Coordinates of C-alpha atoms in Angstrom, one line a residue:
M749 CA 27.8 -36.5 67.7
S750 CA 28.5 -34.6 64.5
A751 CA 25.8 -33.0 62.4
N752 CA 27.0 -34.6 59.2
K753 CA 26.7 -38.2 60.5
Q754 CA 23.5 -40.0 59.7
T755 CA 21.8 -41.3 62.7
V756 CA 18.9 -43.1 61.0
T757 CA 19.5 -46.2 59.0
R758 CA 17.4 -47.0 56.0
L759 CA 15.4 -50.3 56.3
D760 CA 15.5 -52.3 53.1
S761 CA 12.0 -53.7 53.2
E762 CA 9.4 -54.3 50.5
Y763 CA 7.4 -51.3 51.6
M764 CA 10.4 -49.1 51.2
Q765 CA 11.1 -50.4 47.8
Q766 CA 7.4 -49.8 46.8
Y767 CA 7.6 -46.4 48.3
D768 CA 10.9 -45.5 46.4
A769 CA 9.2 -46.8 43.1
Y770 CA 6.2 -44.7 43.9
M771 CA 8.3 -41.6 44.5
E772 CA 10.2 -42.3 41.2
R773 CA 6.9 -42.6 39.3
Q774 CA 5.8 -39.3 40.9
K775 CA 9.0 -37.7 39.9
N776 CA 8.7 -39.0 36.3
K777 CA 5.1 -37.8 36.2
K778 CA 6.2 -34.3 37.3
K779 CA 8.9 -34.3 34.5
R780 CA 6.4 -35.3 31.9
L781 CA 4.0 -32.7 33.1
I782 CA 6.6 -30.0 32.9
R783 CA 7.5 -31.2 29.4
R784 CA 4.0 -31.2 28.2
L785 CA 3.3 -27.7 29.6
M786 CA 6.5 -26.4 28.0
L787 CA 5.5 -27.9 24.6
F788 CA 2.0 -26.4 25.0
A789 CA 3.5 -23.0 25.9
I790 CA 5.7 -23.2 22.8
V791 CA 2.9 -24.2 20.6
V792 CA 0.7 -21.3 22.0
F793 CA 3.5 -18.9 21.6
I794 CA 4.2 -19.9 18.0
A795 CA 0.4 -19.7 17.2
F796 CA 0.0 -16.3 18.8
G797 CA 3.1 -14.9 17.1
S798 CA 2.0 -16.2 13.7
M799 CA -1.5 -14.6 14.2
T800 CA 0.1 -11.3 15.3
A801 CA 2.3 -11.4 12.2
Y802 CA -0.6 -12.1 10.0
H803 CA -2.6 -9.4 11.5
V804 CA 0.1 -6.8 11.1
K805 CA 0.6 -7.9 7.5
Q806 CA -3.1 -7.6 6.8
R807 CA -3.2 -4.1 8.3
A808 CA -0.4 -3.0 6.0
I809 CA -2.1 -4.4 3.0
H810 CA -5.4 -2.8 4.0
A811 CA -3.6 0.6 4.4
E812 CA -2.0 0.2 1.0
K813 CA -5.4 -0.8 -0.6
K814 CA -7.1 2.2 1.1
E815 CA -4.4 4.5 -0.5
Q816 CA -4.8 3.0 -3.8
Y817 CA -8.6 3.4 -3.5
A818 CA -8.3 7.0 -2.8
E819 CA -5.9 7.5 -5.8
M820 CA -8.2 5.7 -8.0
Q821 CA -11.2 7.8 -6.8
D822 CA -9.2 10.9 -7.7
K823 CA -8.3 9.4 -11.1
L824 CA -12.0 8.5 -11.6
S825 CA -13.2 12.0 -10.8
T826 CA -10.5 13.5 -13.2
L827 CA -11.6 11.1 -16.0
Q828 CA -15.3 11.9 -15.4
K829 CA -14.5 15.6 -15.8
E830 CA -12.5 14.9 -18.9
E831 CA -15.3 12.7 -20.3
K832 CA -17.7 15.5 -19.7
T833 CA -15.6 18.1 -21.5
L834 CA -15.0 15.7 -24.4
N835 CA -18.8 14.9 -24.7
E836 CA -19.4 18.7 -24.8
E837 CA -16.8 19.0 -27.5
I838 CA -18.5 16.2 -29.4
K839 CA -21.8 18.0 -29.2
L840 CA -20.1 21.2 -30.5
L841 CA -18.3 19.3 -33.3
K842 CA -21.8 18.0 -34.5
D843 CA -22.8 21.6 -35.0
E844 CA -22.0 22.6 -38.5
D845 CA -21.6 26.4 -37.6
Y846 CA -19.0 25.6 -34.9
V847 CA -17.0 23.4 -37.3
L848 CA -17.0 26.2 -39.9
D849 CA -15.9 28.6 -37.3
I850 CA -13.0 26.5 -36.3
A851 CA -12.1 26.0 -40.0
R852 CA -12.1 29.7 -40.5
T853 CA -9.9 30.5 -37.5
N854 CA -7.4 27.7 -37.7
Y855 CA -7.2 26.7 -41.3
F856 CA -7.9 30.1 -42.9
F857 CA -11.1 29.2 -44.7
S858 CA -13.2 32.1 -45.7
D859 CA -16.6 33.1 -47.1
K860 CA -16.9 34.9 -50.3
G861 CA -15.6 38.5 -50.0
E862 CA -13.8 38.0 -46.7
T863 CA -10.1 38.8 -46.2
I864 CA -8.2 36.9 -43.5
F865 CA -5.6 38.4 -41.4
K866 CA -3.3 36.2 -39.3
I867 CA -2.7 37.6 -35.7
P868 CA 0.2 35.9 -34.1
D869 CA 0.2 34.3 -30.6
E870 CA -3.4 33.4 -30.6
D871 CA -4.5 30.1 -29.1
P872 CA -7.0 28.1 -31.0
S873 CA -10.7 28.6 -29.9
Y874 CA -11.6 25.0 -29.3

């Protein structure tokens, strides 16, 4: 006898038909299960990918905002120093003697009996 020759014949009974139908249902169940698992895996992958992308984007925004905050802090400290010097200048400008001294040095005002000499390359005193 040859190995390729089938020696068992298949019985065509009701039991065999039920068994074939059962096996077909099991095969279809397995197919549906695999499809559902693949769909679930795709959904999970998409969700995980979108959350990762969102996280990376938020980290970049956070780093940018942190940098802007540092720049604004530097600018604030500079402006506070400038405000302090301007307030000091305001206090000095309220003093009449200081204003007269500026007028004398920059605008050549003089008291009675004074002679003014202009010396070049002098910065103003205020």
